[in-house]
């Protein structure tokens, strides 16, 4: 069965520290997509990245970077030099088998950045 | 500005009442979605629609109903049959998938927090 596991329920770090959020997935599909979304306290989810299973290159966007490893079925997200504004709940999601609209969502990781 | 609006932001319902949550988008997206979020949990899909006048049930459709009479609008009705409706409801939209095994990112509205009194 498909599954997305975000084992870290809550992480708390001091500002300027680097932090990695883990995402492990299970799927039988050979072609699939992975997503990361940010949910700040306001509640609206903000799209961060989409990665398809054929592209294993790591991605960097400013202080954000993503490490996709098919061998370990992981798609981890690192924030470098964290800032208070990074405080949010972060969700990892996986495309659902036999559908090109539905996603399987992880439970989310609450990230707290302390000043 | 293009985006998704949801109203109201907060909604209180008495037991036995039906309530309707509004979702409007001006992104010209064909696909729209309704999700439910409970504390400490991920999102669960209630309904989605790929085209006007058509919609499909998600994982937790029981006790909910939707309509899609216009491309821009996808209202969700929480009926009295929904036994535990207190939750945060999120509406999203996306462009149509380009083909089999393709996925486009979803854009979300600010959400409606529903509380049953």
mmCIF file of C-alpha atoms in Angstrom:
data_model
loop_
_atom_site.group_PDB
_atom_site.id
_atom_site.type_symbol
_atom_site.label_atom_id
_atom_site.label_comp_id
_atom_site.label_asym_id
_atom_site.label_seq_id
_atom_site.Cartn_x
_atom_site.Cartn_y
_atom_site.Cartn_z
ATOM 1 C CA UNK A 1 0.000 0.000 0.000
ATOM 2 C CA UNK A 2 1.134 3.500 -0.671
ATOM 3 C CA UNK A 3 2.401 5.473 2.244
ATOM 4 C CA UNK A 4 4.266 8.645 3.132
ATOM 5 C CA UNK A 5 6.045 8.720 6.470
ATOM 6 C CA UNK A 6 7.262 11.874 8.139
ATOM 7 C CA UNK A 7 8.632 10.396 11.307
ATOM 8 C CA UNK A 8 9.565 13.713 12.903
ATOM 9 C CA UNK A 9 6.412 15.080 14.469
ATOM 10 C CA UNK A 10 8.074 18.252 15.712
ATOM 11 C CA UNK A 11 11.545 19.752 15.401
ATOM 12 C CA UNK A 12 12.819 22.739 17.315
ATOM 13 C CA UNK A 13 16.075 24.511 16.461
ATOM 14 C CA UNK A 14 17.680 27.840 17.136
ATOM 15 C CA UNK A 15 17.767 30.386 14.354
ATOM 16 C CA UNK A 16 20.654 30.020 11.884
ATOM 17 C CA UNK A 17 20.976 26.297 12.459
ATOM 18 C CA UNK A 18 20.557 23.912 9.539
ATOM 19 C CA UNK A 19 17.648 21.496 9.770
ATOM 20 C CA UNK A 20 16.589 18.465 7.733
ATOM 21 C CA UNK A 21 13.022 17.201 7.469
ATOM 22 C CA UNK A 22 12.708 13.551 6.536
ATOM 23 C CA UNK A 23 10.223 12.010 4.121
ATOM 24 C CA UNK A 24 10.098 8.295 3.321
ATOM 25 C CA UNK A 25 7.605 6.896 0.845
ATOM 26 C CA UNK A 26 6.273 3.592 -0.445
ATOM 27 C CA UNK A 27 4.813 3.042 -3.886
ATOM 28 C CA UNK A 28 4.604 0.342 -6.550
ATOM 29 C CA UNK A 29 4.555 2.877 -9.362
ATOM 30 C CA UNK A 30 7.685 3.245 -11.467
ATOM 31 C CA UNK A 31 6.644 6.757 -12.441
ATOM 32 C CA UNK A 32 5.574 8.933 -9.569
ATOM 33 C CA UNK A 33 5.788 12.461 -8.225
ATOM 34 C CA UNK A 34 6.794 13.834 -4.855
ATOM 35 C CA UNK A 35 5.874 17.204 -3.405
ATOM 36 C CA UNK A 36 6.719 19.403 -0.458
ATOM 37 C CA UNK A 37 4.322 22.006 0.894
ATOM 38 C CA UNK A 38 4.683 24.543 3.697
ATOM 39 C CA UNK A 39 1.777 25.418 5.985
ATOM 40 C CA UNK A 40 2.495 28.578 8.019
ATOM 41 C CA UNK A 41 0.319 29.463 11.028
ATOM 42 C CA UNK A 42 -2.125 31.248 8.719
ATOM 43 C CA UNK A 43 -3.173 27.831 7.428
ATOM 44 C CA UNK A 44 -2.752 28.175 3.677
ATOM 45 C CA UNK A 45 -0.521 25.532 2.096
ATOM 46 C CA UNK A 46 2.290 26.882 -0.047
ATOM 47 C CA UNK A 47 3.777 24.750 -2.810
ATOM 48 C CA UNK A 48 7.567 24.341 -2.527
ATOM 49 C CA UNK A 49 8.676 21.693 -4.993
ATOM 50 C CA UNK A 50 7.565 18.907 -7.313
ATOM 51 C CA UNK A 51 9.967 16.136 -8.308
ATOM 52 C CA UNK A 52 9.311 13.216 -10.641
ATOM 53 C CA UNK A 53 10.826 9.798 -10.163
ATOM 54 C CA UNK A 54 13.073 10.049 -13.225
ATOM 55 C CA UNK A 55 14.906 13.077 -11.941
ATOM 56 C CA UNK A 56 17.199 12.202 -9.070
ATOM 57 C CA UNK A 57 19.228 15.380 -9.179
ATOM 58 C CA UNK A 58 19.228 17.313 -5.978
ATOM 59 C CA UNK A 59 17.571 20.694 -6.098
ATOM 60 C CA UNK A 60 18.601 23.905 -4.408
ATOM 61 C CA UNK A 61 16.501 27.024 -4.129
ATOM 62 C CA UNK A 62 18.094 29.684 -1.971
ATOM 63 C CA UNK A 63 18.308 28.302 1.573
ATOM 64 C CA UNK A 64 16.161 25.294 0.652
ATOM 65 C CA UNK A 65 17.500 22.056 -0.781
ATOM 66 C CA UNK A 66 16.008 18.661 -1.487
ATOM 67 C CA UNK A 67 17.737 15.290 -1.562
ATOM 68 C CA UNK A 68 15.866 12.638 -3.573
ATOM 69 C CA UNK A 69 17.200 9.091 -3.212
ATOM 70 C CA UNK A 70 15.237 6.312 -4.906
ATOM 71 C CA UNK A 71 17.475 3.669 -3.361
ATOM 72 C CA UNK A 72 16.182 4.550 0.089
ATOM 73 C CA UNK A 73 12.763 5.873 -1.030
ATOM 74 C CA UNK A 74 13.436 9.190 0.589
ATOM 75 C CA UNK A 75 12.896 12.804 -0.360
ATOM 76 C CA UNK A 76 14.412 14.881 2.415
ATOM 77 C CA UNK A 77 14.210 18.643 2.754
ATOM 78 C CA UNK A 78 16.977 20.773 4.258
ATOM 79 C CA UNK A 79 16.773 24.386 5.334
ATOM 80 C CA UNK A 80 20.148 26.043 5.663
ATOM 81 C CA UNK A 81 20.644 28.920 8.085
ATOM 82 C CA UNK A 82 17.075 28.690 9.344
ATOM 83 C CA UNK A 83 15.051 31.805 10.097
ATOM 84 C CA UNK A 84 12.067 32.423 12.345
ATOM 85 C CA UNK A 85 9.886 32.837 9.240
ATOM 86 C CA UNK A 86 10.590 29.202 8.389
ATOM 87 C CA UNK A 87 8.460 28.141 11.353
ATOM 88 C CA UNK A 88 5.578 26.148 9.895
ATOM 89 C CA UNK A 89 4.251 22.661 9.342
ATOM 90 C CA UNK A 90 5.839 20.989 6.343
ATOM 91 C CA UNK A 91 4.084 18.265 4.386
ATOM 92 C CA UNK A 92 5.494 15.712 2.002
ATOM 93 C CA UNK A 93 3.103 14.154 -0.548
ATOM 94 C CA UNK A 94 3.222 11.356 -3.135
ATOM 95 C CA UNK A 95 1.172 10.857 -6.285
ATOM 96 C CA UNK A 96 -1.466 8.194 -5.869
ATOM 97 C CA UNK A 97 -1.316 5.055 -7.997
ATOM 98 C CA UNK A 98 -3.893 4.874 -10.811
ATOM 99 C CA UNK A 99 -4.766 8.541 -10.477
ATOM 100 C CA UNK A 100 -3.213 11.695 -11.834
ATOM 101 C CA UNK A 101 -4.956 14.009 -9.415
ATOM 102 C CA UNK A 102 -4.891 12.458 -5.991
ATOM 103 C CA UNK A 103 -2.024 12.714 -3.547
ATOM 104 C CA UNK A 104 -1.019 10.661 -0.522
ATOM 105 C CA UNK A 105 -0.037 13.041 2.277
ATOM 106 C CA UNK A 106 2.341 12.594 5.144
ATOM 107 C CA UNK A 107 1.248 13.676 8.613
ATOM 108 C CA UNK A 108 3.517 16.699 8.533
ATOM 109 C CA UNK A 109 6.484 17.931 10.568
ATOM 110 C CA UNK A 110 6.058 20.988 12.745
ATOM 111 C CA UNK A 111 9.204 23.090 12.573
ATOM 112 C CA UNK A 112 9.850 25.652 15.284
ATOM 113 C CA UNK A 113 12.674 28.113 14.790
ATOM 114 C CA UNK A 114 13.588 29.899 18.009
ATOM 115 C CA UNK A 115 15.219 33.334 17.864
ATOM 116 C CA UNK B 1 -4.212 39.089 -8.194
ATOM 117 C CA UNK B 2 -4.819 35.469 -9.157
ATOM 118 C CA UNK B 3 -5.662 33.107 -6.372
ATOM 119 C CA UNK B 4 -8.149 31.054 -4.426
ATOM 120 C CA UNK B 5 -10.574 32.523 -1.941
ATOM 121 C CA UNK B 6 -12.489 30.642 0.689
ATOM 122 C CA UNK B 7 -15.265 31.961 2.863
ATOM 123 C CA UNK B 8 -16.034 32.233 5.620
ATOM 124 C CA UNK B 9 -12.754 31.962 7.516
ATOM 125 C CA UNK B 10 -14.549 30.671 10.617
ATOM 126 C CA UNK B 11 -17.896 28.889 10.670
ATOM 127 C CA UNK B 12 -19.955 27.601 13.536
ATOM 128 C CA UNK B 13 -22.637 25.012 13.044
ATOM 129 C CA UNK B 14 -25.274 23.629 15.304
ATOM 130 C CA UNK B 15 -25.797 19.900 15.252
ATOM 131 C CA UNK B 16 -28.280 18.870 12.580
ATOM 132 C CA UNK B 17 -27.575 21.836 10.330
ATOM 133 C CA UNK B 18 -26.187 21.787 6.820
ATOM 134 C CA UNK B 19 -23.556 24.404 6.045
ATOM 135 C CA UNK B 20 -21.900 25.409 2.778
ATOM 136 C CA UNK B 21 -18.281 26.443 2.411
ATOM 137 C CA UNK B 22 -17.397 28.647 -0.519
ATOM 138 C CA UNK B 23 -14.366 28.242 -2.791
ATOM 139 C CA UNK B 24 -13.632 30.489 -5.757
ATOM 140 C CA UNK B 25 -10.561 30.610 -7.998
ATOM 141 C CA UNK B 26 -9.519 32.994 -10.750
ATOM 142 C CA UNK B 27 -6.498 31.004 -11.893
ATOM 143 C CA UNK B 28 -8.422 29.488 -14.813
ATOM 144 C CA UNK B 29 -7.700 26.033 -13.409
ATOM 145 C CA UNK B 30 -9.832 23.123 -14.547
ATOM 146 C CA UNK B 31 -9.314 20.898 -11.505
ATOM 147 C CA UNK B 32 -10.499 21.734 -8.009
ATOM 148 C CA UNK B 33 -10.280 19.834 -4.710
ATOM 149 C CA UNK B 34 -11.636 19.811 -1.176
ATOM 150 C CA UNK B 35 -9.529 18.524 1.697
ATOM 151 C CA UNK B 36 -10.156 18.048 5.372
ATOM 152 C CA UNK B 37 -7.364 18.539 7.905
ATOM 153 C CA UNK B 38 -7.594 17.388 11.521
ATOM 154 C CA UNK B 39 -5.051 18.435 14.171
ATOM 155 C CA UNK B 40 -1.723 16.683 13.790
ATOM 156 C CA UNK B 41 -2.768 14.890 10.642
ATOM 157 C CA UNK B 42 -2.184 15.163 6.949
ATOM 158 C CA UNK B 43 -4.772 16.166 4.412
ATOM 159 C CA UNK B 44 -7.585 13.859 3.394
ATOM 160 C CA UNK B 45 -9.389 14.297 0.090
ATOM 161 C CA UNK B 46 -13.153 14.769 0.246
ATOM 162 C CA UNK B 47 -14.087 15.474 -3.383
ATOM 163 C CA UNK B 48 -12.413 16.635 -6.541
ATOM 164 C CA UNK B 49 -13.552 17.887 -9.910
ATOM 165 C CA UNK B 50 -11.720 17.940 -13.220
ATOM 166 C CA UNK B 51 -14.385 19.678 -15.265
ATOM 167 C CA UNK B 52 -17.594 21.624 -14.891
ATOM 168 C CA UNK B 53 -20.617 19.508 -13.954
ATOM 169 C CA UNK B 54 -18.472 16.535 -13.015
ATOM 170 C CA UNK B 55 -16.857 15.516 -9.733
ATOM 171 C CA UNK B 56 -15.520 12.407 -8.008
ATOM 172 C CA UNK B 57 -15.508 11.187 -4.441
ATOM 173 C CA UNK B 58 -12.278 11.182 -2.534
ATOM 174 C CA UNK B 59 -11.381 9.078 0.482
ATOM 175 C CA UNK B 60 -13.862 10.601 2.946
ATOM 176 C CA UNK B 61 -16.869 11.796 0.916
ATOM 177 C CA UNK B 62 -19.561 10.477 3.264
ATOM 178 C CA UNK B 63 -21.567 13.308 4.796
ATOM 179 C CA UNK B 64 -20.383 15.857 2.230
ATOM 180 C CA UNK B 65 -21.702 17.069 -1.110
ATOM 181 C CA UNK B 66 -20.328 19.370 -3.825
ATOM 182 C CA UNK B 67 -21.363 21.035 -7.052
ATOM 183 C CA UNK B 68 -19.384 22.407 -9.972
ATOM 184 C CA UNK B 69 -21.715 24.591 -12.005
ATOM 185 C CA UNK B 70 -18.995 27.072 -12.937
ATOM 186 C CA UNK B 71 -15.301 26.601 -13.601
ATOM 187 C CA UNK B 72 -14.379 29.156 -10.944
ATOM 188 C CA UNK B 73 -16.527 27.797 -8.134
ATOM 189 C CA UNK B 74 -16.575 24.543 -6.149
ATOM 190 C CA UNK B 75 -18.732 24.869 -3.012
ATOM 191 C CA UNK B 76 -18.728 22.162 -0.352
ATOM 192 C CA UNK B 77 -21.795 21.354 1.747
ATOM 193 C CA UNK B 78 -21.267 19.660 5.084
ATOM 194 C CA UNK B 79 -24.494 17.834 5.795
ATOM 195 C CA UNK B 80 -25.980 16.697 9.066
ATOM 196 C CA UNK B 81 -24.957 13.175 8.090
ATOM 197 C CA UNK B 82 -21.318 14.064 8.759
ATOM 198 C CA UNK B 83 -20.912 12.916 12.332
ATOM 199 C CA UNK B 84 -17.725 14.725 13.222
ATOM 200 C CA UNK B 85 -17.416 17.789 11.008
ATOM 201 C CA UNK B 86 -15.238 19.952 13.241
ATOM 202 C CA UNK B 87 -12.047 20.428 11.212
ATOM 203 C CA UNK B 88 -10.066 22.748 8.974
ATOM 204 C CA UNK B 89 -11.230 22.638 5.344
ATOM 205 C CA UNK B 90 -8.934 23.502 2.481
ATOM 206 C CA UNK B 91 -9.835 24.085 -1.137
ATOM 207 C CA UNK B 92 -7.243 23.727 -3.893
ATOM 208 C CA UNK B 93 -7.003 23.947 -7.658
ATOM 209 C CA UNK B 94 -4.611 22.873 -10.387
ATOM 210 C CA UNK B 95 -4.240 22.738 -14.134
ATOM 211 C CA UNK B 96 -5.249 19.491 -15.756
ATOM 212 C CA UNK B 97 -2.642 16.774 -15.813
ATOM 213 C CA UNK B 98 -0.813 16.691 -19.137
ATOM 214 C CA UNK B 99 -1.377 12.984 -19.550
ATOM 215 C CA UNK B 100 -1.168 9.649 -17.738
ATOM 216 C CA UNK B 101 1.280 9.591 -14.865
ATOM 217 C CA UNK B 102 1.710 13.334 -14.762
ATOM 218 C CA UNK B 103 0.902 15.505 -11.786
ATOM 219 C CA UNK B 104 0.624 19.232 -11.513
ATOM 220 C CA UNK B 105 1.059 21.109 -8.289
ATOM 221 C CA UNK B 106 -2.023 22.214 -6.406
ATOM 222 C CA UNK B 107 -2.593 25.746 -5.178
ATOM 223 C CA UNK B 108 -4.474 26.228 -1.939
ATOM 224 C CA UNK B 109 -6.887 28.718 -0.464
ATOM 225 C CA UNK B 110 -6.606 30.091 3.094
ATOM 226 C CA UNK B 111 -9.034 27.540 4.547
ATOM 227 C CA UNK B 112 -12.253 27.540 6.570
ATOM 228 C CA UNK B 113 -12.290 26.408 10.184
ATOM 229 C CA UNK B 114 -15.603 24.716 10.964
ATOM 230 C CA UNK B 115 -16.705 24.124 14.535
ATOM 231 C CA UNK B 116 -19.806 22.254 15.602
ATOM 232 C CA UNK B 117 -21.428 23.691 18.702
#
